[in-house]
mmCIF file of C-alpha atoms and ligand atoms in Angstrom:
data_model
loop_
_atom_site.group_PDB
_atom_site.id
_atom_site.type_symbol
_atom_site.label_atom_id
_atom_site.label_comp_id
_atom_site.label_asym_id
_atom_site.label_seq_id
_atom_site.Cartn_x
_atom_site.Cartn_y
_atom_site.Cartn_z
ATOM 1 C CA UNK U 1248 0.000 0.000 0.000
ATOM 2 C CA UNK U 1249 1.219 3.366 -1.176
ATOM 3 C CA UNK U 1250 2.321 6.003 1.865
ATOM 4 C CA UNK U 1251 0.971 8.791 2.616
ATOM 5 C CA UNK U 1252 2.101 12.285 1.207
ATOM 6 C CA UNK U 1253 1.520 15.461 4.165
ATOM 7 C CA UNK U 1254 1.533 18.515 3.234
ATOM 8 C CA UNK U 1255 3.271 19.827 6.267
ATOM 9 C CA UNK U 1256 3.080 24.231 6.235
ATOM 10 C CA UNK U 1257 5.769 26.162 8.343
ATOM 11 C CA UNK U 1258 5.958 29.353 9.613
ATOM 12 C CA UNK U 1259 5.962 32.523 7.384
ATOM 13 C CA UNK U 1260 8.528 34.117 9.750
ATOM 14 C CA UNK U 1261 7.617 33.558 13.078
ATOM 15 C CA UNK U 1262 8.634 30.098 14.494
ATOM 16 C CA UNK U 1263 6.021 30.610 17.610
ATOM 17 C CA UNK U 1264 3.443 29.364 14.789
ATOM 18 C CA UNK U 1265 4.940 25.617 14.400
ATOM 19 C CA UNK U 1266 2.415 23.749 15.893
ATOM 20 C CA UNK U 1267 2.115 20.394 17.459
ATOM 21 C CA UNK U 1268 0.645 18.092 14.924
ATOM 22 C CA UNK U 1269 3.270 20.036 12.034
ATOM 23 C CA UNK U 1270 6.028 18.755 14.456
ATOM 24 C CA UNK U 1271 4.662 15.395 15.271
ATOM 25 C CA UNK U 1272 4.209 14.622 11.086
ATOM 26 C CA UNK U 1273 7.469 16.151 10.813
ATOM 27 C CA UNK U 1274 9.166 13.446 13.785
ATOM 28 C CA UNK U 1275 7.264 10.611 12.477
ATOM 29 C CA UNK U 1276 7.320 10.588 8.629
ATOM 30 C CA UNK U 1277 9.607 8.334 6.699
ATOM 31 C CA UNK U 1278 11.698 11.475 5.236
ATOM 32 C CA UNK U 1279 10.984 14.818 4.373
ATOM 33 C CA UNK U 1280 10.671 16.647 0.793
ATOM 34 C CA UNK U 1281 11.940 19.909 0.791
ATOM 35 C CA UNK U 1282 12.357 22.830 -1.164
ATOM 36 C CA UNK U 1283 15.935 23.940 -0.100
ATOM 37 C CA UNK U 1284 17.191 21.718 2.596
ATOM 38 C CA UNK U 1285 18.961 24.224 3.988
ATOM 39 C CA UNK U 1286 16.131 26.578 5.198
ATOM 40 C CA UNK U 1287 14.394 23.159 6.120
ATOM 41 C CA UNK U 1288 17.608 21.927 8.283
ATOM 42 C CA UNK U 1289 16.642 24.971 10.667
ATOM 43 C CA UNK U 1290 13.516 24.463 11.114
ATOM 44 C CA UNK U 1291 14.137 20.449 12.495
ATOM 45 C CA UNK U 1292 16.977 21.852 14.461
ATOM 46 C CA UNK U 1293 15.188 23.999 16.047
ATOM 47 C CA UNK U 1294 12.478 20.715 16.753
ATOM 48 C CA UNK U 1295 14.824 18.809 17.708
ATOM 49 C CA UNK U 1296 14.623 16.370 14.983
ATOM 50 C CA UNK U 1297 17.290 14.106 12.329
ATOM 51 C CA UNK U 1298 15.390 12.897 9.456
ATOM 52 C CA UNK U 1299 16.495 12.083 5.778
ATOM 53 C CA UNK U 1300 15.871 14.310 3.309
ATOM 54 C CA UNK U 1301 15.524 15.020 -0.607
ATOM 55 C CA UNK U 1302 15.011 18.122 -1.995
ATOM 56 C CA UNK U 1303 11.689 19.044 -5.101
ATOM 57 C CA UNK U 1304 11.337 22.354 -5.967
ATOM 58 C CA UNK U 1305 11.239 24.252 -8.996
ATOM 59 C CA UNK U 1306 13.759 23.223 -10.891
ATOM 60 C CA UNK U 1307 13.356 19.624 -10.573
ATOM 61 C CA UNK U 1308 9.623 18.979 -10.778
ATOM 62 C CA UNK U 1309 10.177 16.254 -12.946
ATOM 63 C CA UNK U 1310 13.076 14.367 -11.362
ATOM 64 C CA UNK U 1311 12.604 15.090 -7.688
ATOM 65 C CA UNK U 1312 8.846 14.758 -8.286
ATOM 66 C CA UNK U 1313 9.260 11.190 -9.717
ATOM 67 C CA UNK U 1314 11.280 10.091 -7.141
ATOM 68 C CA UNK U 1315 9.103 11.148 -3.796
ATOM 69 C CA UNK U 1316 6.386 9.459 -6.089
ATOM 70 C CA UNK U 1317 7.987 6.292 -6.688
ATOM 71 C CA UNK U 1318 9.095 5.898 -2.342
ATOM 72 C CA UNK U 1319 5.746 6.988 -1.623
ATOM 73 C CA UNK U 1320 4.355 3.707 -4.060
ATOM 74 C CA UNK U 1321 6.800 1.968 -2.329
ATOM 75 C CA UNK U 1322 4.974 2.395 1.282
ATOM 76 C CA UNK U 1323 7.194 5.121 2.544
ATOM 77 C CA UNK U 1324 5.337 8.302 4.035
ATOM 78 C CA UNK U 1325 6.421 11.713 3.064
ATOM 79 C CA UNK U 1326 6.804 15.488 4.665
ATOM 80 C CA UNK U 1327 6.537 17.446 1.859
ATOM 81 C CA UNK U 1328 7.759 21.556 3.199
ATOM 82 C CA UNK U 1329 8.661 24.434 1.522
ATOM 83 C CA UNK U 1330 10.746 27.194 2.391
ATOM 84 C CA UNK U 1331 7.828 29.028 4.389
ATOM 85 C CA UNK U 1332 3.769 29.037 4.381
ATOM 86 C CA UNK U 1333 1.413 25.834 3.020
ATOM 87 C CA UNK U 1334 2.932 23.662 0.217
ATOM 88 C CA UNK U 1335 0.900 23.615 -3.060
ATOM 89 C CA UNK U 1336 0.119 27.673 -2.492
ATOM 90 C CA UNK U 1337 2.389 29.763 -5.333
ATOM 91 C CA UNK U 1338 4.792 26.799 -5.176
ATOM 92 C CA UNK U 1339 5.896 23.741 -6.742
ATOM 93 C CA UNK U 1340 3.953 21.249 -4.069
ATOM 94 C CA UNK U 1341 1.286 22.146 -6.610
ATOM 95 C CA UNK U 1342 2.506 19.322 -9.301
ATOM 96 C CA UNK U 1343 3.216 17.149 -6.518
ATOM 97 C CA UNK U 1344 0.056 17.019 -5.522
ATOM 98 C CA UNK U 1345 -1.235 16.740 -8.691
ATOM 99 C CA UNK U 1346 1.187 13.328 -9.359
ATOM 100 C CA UNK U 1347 -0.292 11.741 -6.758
ATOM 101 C CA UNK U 1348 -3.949 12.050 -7.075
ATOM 102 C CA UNK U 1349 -2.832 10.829 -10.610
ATOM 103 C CA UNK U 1350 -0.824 8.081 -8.182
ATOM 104 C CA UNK U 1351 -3.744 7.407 -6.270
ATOM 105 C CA UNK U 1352 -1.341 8.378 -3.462
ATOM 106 C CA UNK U 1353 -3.327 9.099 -0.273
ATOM 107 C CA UNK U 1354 -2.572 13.320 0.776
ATOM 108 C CA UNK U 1355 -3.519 14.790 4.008
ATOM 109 C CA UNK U 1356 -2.807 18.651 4.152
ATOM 110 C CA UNK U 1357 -2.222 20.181 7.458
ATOM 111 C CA UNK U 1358 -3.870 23.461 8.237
ATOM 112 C CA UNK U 1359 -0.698 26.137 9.065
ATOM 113 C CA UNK U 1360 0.616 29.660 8.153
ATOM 114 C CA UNK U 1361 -0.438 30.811 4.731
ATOM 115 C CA UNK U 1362 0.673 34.520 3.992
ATOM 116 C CA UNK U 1363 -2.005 34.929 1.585
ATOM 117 C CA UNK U 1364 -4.818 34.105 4.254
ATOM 118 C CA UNK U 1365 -2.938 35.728 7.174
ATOM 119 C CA UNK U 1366 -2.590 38.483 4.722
ATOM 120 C CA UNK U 1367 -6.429 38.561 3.835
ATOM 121 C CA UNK U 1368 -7.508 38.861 7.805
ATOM 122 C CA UNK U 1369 -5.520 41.230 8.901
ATOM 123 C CA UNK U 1370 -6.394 43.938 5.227
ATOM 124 C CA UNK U 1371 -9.639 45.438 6.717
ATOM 125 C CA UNK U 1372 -10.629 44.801 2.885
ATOM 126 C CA UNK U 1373 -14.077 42.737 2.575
ATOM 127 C CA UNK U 1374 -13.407 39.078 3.153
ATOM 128 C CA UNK U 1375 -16.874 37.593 2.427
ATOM 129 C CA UNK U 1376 -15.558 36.920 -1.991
ATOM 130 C CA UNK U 1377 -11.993 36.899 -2.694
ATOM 131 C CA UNK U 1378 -9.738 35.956 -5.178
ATOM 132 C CA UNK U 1379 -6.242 34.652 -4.865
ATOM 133 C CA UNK U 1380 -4.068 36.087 -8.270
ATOM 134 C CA UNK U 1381 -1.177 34.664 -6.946
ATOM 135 C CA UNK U 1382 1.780 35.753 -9.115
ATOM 136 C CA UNK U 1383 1.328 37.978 -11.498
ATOM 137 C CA UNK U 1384 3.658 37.077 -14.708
ATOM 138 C CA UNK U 1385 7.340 38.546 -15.880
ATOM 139 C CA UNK U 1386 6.280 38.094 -19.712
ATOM 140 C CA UNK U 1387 4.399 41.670 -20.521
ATOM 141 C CA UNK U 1388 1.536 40.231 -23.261
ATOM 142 C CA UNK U 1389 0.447 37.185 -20.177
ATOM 143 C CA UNK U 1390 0.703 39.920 -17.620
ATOM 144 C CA UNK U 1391 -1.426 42.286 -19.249
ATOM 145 C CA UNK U 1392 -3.860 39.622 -20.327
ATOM 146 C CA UNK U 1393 -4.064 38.751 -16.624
ATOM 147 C CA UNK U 1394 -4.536 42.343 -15.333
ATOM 148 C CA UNK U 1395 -7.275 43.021 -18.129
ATOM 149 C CA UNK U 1396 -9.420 40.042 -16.861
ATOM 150 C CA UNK U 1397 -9.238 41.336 -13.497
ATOM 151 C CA UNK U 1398 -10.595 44.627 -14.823
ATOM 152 C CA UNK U 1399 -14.231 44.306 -13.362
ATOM 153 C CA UNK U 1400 -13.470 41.909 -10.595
ATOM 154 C CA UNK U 1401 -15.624 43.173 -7.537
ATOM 155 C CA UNK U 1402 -14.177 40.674 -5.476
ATOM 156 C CA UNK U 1403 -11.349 41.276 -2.927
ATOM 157 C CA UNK U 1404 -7.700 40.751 -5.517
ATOM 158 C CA UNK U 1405 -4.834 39.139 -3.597
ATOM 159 C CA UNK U 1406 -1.343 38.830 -5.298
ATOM 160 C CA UNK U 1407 1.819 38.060 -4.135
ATOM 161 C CA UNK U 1408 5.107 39.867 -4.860
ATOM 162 C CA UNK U 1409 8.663 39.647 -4.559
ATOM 163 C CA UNK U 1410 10.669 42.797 -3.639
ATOM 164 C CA UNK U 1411 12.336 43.570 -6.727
ATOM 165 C CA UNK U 1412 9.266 43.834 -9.028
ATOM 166 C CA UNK U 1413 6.696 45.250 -6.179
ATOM 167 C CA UNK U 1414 7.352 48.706 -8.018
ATOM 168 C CA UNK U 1415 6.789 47.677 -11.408
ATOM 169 C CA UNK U 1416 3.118 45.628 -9.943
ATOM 170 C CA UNK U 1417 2.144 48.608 -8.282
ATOM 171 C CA UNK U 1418 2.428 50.781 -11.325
ATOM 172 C CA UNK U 1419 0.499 48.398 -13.505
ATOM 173 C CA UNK U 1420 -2.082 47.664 -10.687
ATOM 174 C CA UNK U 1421 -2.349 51.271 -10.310
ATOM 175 C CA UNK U 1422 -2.984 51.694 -14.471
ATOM 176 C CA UNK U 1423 -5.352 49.071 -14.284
ATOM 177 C CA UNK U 1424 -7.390 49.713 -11.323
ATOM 178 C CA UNK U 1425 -7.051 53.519 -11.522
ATOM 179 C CA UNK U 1426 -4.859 54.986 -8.323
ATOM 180 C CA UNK U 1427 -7.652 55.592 -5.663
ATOM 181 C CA UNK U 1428 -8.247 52.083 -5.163
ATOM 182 C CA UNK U 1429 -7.564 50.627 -1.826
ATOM 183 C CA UNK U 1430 -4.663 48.444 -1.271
ATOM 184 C CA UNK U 1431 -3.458 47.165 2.162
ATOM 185 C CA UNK U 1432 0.185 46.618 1.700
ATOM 186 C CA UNK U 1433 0.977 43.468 3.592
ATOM 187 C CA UNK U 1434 4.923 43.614 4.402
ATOM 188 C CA UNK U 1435 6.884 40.954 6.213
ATOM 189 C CA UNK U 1436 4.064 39.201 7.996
ATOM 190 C CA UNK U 1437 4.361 37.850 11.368
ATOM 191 C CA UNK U 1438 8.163 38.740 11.443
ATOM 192 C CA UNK U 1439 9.935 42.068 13.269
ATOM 193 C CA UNK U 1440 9.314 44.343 11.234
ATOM 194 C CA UNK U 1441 5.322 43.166 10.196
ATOM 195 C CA UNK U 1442 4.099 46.428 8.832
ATOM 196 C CA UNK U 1443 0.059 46.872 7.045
ATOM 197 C CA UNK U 1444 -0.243 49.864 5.317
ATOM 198 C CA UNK U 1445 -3.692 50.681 4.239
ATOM 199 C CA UNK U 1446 -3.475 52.987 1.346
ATOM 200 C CA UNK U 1447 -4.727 53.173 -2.077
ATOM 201 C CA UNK U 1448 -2.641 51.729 -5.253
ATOM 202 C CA UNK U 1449 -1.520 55.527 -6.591
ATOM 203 C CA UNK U 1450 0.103 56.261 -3.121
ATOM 204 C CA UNK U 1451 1.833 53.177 -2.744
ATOM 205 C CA UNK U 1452 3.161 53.136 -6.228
ATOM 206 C CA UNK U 1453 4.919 56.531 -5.786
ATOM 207 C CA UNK U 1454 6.341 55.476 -2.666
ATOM 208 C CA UNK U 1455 8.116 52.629 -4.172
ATOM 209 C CA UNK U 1456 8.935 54.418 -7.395
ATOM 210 C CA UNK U 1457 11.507 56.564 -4.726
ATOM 211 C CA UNK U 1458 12.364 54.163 -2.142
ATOM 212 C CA UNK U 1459 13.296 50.414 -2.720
ATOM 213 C CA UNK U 1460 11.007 47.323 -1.794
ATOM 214 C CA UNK U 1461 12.355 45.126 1.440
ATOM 215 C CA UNK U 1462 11.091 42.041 2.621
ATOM 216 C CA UNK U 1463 8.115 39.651 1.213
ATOM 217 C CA UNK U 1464 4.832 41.129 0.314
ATOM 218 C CA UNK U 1465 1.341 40.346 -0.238
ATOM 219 C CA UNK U 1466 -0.967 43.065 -1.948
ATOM 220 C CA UNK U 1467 -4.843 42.978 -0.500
ATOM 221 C CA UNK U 1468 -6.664 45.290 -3.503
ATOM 222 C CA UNK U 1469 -9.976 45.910 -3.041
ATOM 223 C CA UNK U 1470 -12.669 45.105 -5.948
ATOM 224 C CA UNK U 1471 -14.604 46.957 -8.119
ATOM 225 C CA UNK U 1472 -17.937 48.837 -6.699
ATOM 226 C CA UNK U 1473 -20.728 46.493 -8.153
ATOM 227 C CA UNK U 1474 -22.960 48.170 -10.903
ATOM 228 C CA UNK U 1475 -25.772 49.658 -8.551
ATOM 229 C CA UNK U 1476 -29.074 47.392 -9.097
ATOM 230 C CA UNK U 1477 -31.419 49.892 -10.662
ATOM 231 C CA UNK U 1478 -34.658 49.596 -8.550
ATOM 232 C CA UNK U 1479 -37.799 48.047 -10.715
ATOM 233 C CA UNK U 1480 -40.943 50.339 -10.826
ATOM 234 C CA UNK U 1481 -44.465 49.174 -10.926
ATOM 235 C CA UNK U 1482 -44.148 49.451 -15.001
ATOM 236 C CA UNK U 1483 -41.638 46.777 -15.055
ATOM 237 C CA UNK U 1484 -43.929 45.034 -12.812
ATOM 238 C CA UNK U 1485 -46.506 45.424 -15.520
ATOM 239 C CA UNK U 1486 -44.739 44.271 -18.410
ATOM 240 C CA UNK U 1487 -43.982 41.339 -16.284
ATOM 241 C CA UNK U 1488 -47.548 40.020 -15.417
ATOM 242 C CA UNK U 1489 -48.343 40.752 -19.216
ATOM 243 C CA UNK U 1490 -45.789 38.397 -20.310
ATOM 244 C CA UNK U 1491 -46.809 35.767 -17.826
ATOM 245 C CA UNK U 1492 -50.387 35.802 -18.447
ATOM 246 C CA UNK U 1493 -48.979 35.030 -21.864
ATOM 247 C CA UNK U 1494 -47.515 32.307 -20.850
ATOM 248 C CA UNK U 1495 -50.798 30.918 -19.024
ATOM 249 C CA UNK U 1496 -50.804 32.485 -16.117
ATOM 250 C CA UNK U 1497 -53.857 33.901 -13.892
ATOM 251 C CA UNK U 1498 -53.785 37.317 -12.848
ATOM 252 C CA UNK U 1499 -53.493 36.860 -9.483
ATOM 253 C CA UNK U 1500 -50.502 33.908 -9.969
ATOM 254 C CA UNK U 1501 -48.766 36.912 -12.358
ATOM 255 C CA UNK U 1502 -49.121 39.389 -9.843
ATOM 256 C CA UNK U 1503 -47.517 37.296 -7.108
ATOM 257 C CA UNK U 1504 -44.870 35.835 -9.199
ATOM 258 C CA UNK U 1505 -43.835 39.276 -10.911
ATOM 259 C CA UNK U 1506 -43.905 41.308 -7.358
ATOM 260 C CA UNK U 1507 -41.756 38.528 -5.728
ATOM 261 C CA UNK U 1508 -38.921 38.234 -9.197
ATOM 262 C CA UNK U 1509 -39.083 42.297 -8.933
ATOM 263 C CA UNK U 1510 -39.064 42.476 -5.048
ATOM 264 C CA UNK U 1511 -42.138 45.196 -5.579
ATOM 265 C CA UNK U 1512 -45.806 45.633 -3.366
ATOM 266 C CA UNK U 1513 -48.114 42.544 -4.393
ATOM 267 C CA UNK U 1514 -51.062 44.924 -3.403
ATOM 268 C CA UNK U 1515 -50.039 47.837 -5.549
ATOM 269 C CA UNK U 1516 -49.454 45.955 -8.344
ATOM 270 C CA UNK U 1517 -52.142 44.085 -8.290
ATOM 271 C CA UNK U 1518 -53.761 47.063 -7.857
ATOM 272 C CA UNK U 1519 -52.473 48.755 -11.319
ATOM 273 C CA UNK U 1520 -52.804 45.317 -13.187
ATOM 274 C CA UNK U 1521 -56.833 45.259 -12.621
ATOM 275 C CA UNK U 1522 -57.001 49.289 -13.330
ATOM 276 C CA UNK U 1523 -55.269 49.562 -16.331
HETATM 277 N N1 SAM Z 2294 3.266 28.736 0.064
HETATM 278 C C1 SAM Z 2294 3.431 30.056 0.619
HETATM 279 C C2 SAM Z 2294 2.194 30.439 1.429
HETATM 280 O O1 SAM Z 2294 1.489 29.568 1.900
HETATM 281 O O2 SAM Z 2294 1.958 31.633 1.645
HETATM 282 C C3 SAM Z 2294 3.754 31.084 -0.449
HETATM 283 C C4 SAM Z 2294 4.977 30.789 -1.256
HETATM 284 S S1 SAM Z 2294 5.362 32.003 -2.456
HETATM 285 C C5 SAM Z 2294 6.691 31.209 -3.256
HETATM 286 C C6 SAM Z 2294 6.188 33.267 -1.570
HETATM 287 C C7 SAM Z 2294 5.390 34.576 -1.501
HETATM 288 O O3 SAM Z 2294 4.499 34.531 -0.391
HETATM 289 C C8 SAM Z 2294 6.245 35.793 -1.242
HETATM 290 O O4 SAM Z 2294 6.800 36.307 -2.458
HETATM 291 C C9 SAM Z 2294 5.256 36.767 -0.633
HETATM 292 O O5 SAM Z 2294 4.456 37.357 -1.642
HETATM 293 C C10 SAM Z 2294 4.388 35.815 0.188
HETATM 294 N N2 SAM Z 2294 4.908 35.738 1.576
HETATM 295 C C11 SAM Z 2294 5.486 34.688 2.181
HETATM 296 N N3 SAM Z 2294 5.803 34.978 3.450
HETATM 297 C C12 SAM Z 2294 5.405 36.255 3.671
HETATM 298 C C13 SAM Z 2294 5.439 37.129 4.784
HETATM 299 N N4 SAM Z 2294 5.976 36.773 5.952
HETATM 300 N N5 SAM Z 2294 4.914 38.365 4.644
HETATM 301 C C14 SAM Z 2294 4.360 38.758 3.476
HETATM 302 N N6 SAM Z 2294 4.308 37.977 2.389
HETATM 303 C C15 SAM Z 2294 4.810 36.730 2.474
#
């Protein structure tokens, strides 16, 4: 029977959020897949804890992918980690998964740090519809094509950004979304020097157009104002019950249906159906 592949997330800065069960996966799996071994040898010093590992990330999708596959058909259990936050989110744990649902390989995902939700709570942007962007592309013509289909997006926009292109995202987030609309600037979360700066996407891209990006952001942009629902009047109610009678319908059944659809008085409408 094939092992089973955890998805084991880690802290996004602050090693206070390692929690039990992330520890106890982390002591008892067979070995541990990480992204750069490394940032990943810290983290088990710090626990306490010797374990063998291989590293799959990026550049080896294919090859380190294959081989966590084939030990995992061969009954071994895996830790799968990145360098920081949940593994599959903006990173290569993504096509892991992904192989082994393919596999049939069981997967059980911890619940842990996750910039992009840590970064959604603490915005003060709506959080009832969001959407996460993640990164937004290097190649211009993708880019764009992404931005443009974000254009009427009323739901809260998160992206993630590394330092040395935050200025150039801000600009085109700024062109795109006009420069009044509200950003809350989510810098190093959880770490030192955490800082939320609620602003709007013109301010913050003329900040960083003089001073220079540090640290790891995630950019909370509010959405779109909906189109306002224009309010029905007791014509539209009218033309309504017409075209239901129409369709078969009594008077009174119109009235009821049409006043309930349009959210308008039963009574007056029924009242201006019978008198005209
Ligand atoms: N899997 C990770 C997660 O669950 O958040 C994200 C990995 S992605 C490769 C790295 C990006 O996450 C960074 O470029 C930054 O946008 C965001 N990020 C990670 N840690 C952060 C932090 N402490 N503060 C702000 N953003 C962070």
């Amino acid at each position: 029977m094939a092992g089973t592949l955890y998805l084991v997330p880690t802290p996004i800065g602050n090693l206070g959020d390692i929690s039990g069960r992330m520890a106890d996966i982390l002591s008892r799996a067979d070995f541990i897949a990480a992204e750069d071994t490394r940032v990943s040898i810290k983290l088990l010093n710090h626990l306490g804890l010797k374990k063998p590992m291989v590293t799959y990330h990026r550049h080896n999708i294919d090859t380190g992918g294959q081989v966590v596959v084939d030990r995992l058909l061969s009954g071994e259990s895996c830790a799968l980690v990145t360098d920081a936050g949940t593994p599959a989110i903006s990173d290569p744990g993504e096509e892991l998964v992904v192989r082994c649902v393919a596999e049939n390989i069981p997967i059980c995902a911890i619940p842990g740090p996750c910039a992009l939700v840590t970064a959604l709570a603490v915005s003060g942007q709506p959080t009832g519809r969001f959407t996460f962007e993640g990164f937004l592309a290097m190649n211009k013509k993708n880019r764009r094509a992404h931005l443009e289909s974000l254009r009427g997006e009323t739901r809260t926009m998160l992206f993630y950004e590394a330092p040395h292109k935050l200025a150039a995202t801000l600009q085109d987030l700024s062109e795109t979304f006009g420069p009044q609309r509200p950003l809350s600037l989510c810098r190093e979360l959880t770490k030192l020097h955490e800082e939320i700066w609620r602003t709007t996407l013109g301010e913050a891209a003329a900040h960083y157009q003089e001073n220079t990006p540090k640290g790891e952001f995630v950019l909370v942009v509010r959405g779109a104002e909906p189109p306002e629902e224009s309010e029905a009047t007791l014509e539209d109610g009218l033309l309504l019950v017409e075209r239901l009678r129409s369709e078969g319908l009594s008077l009174r059944d119109a009235v009821k249906r049409a006043a309930k659809e349009l959210n308008l008085s039963r009574n007056q409408l029924y009242d201006r159906a019978v008198n005209s």
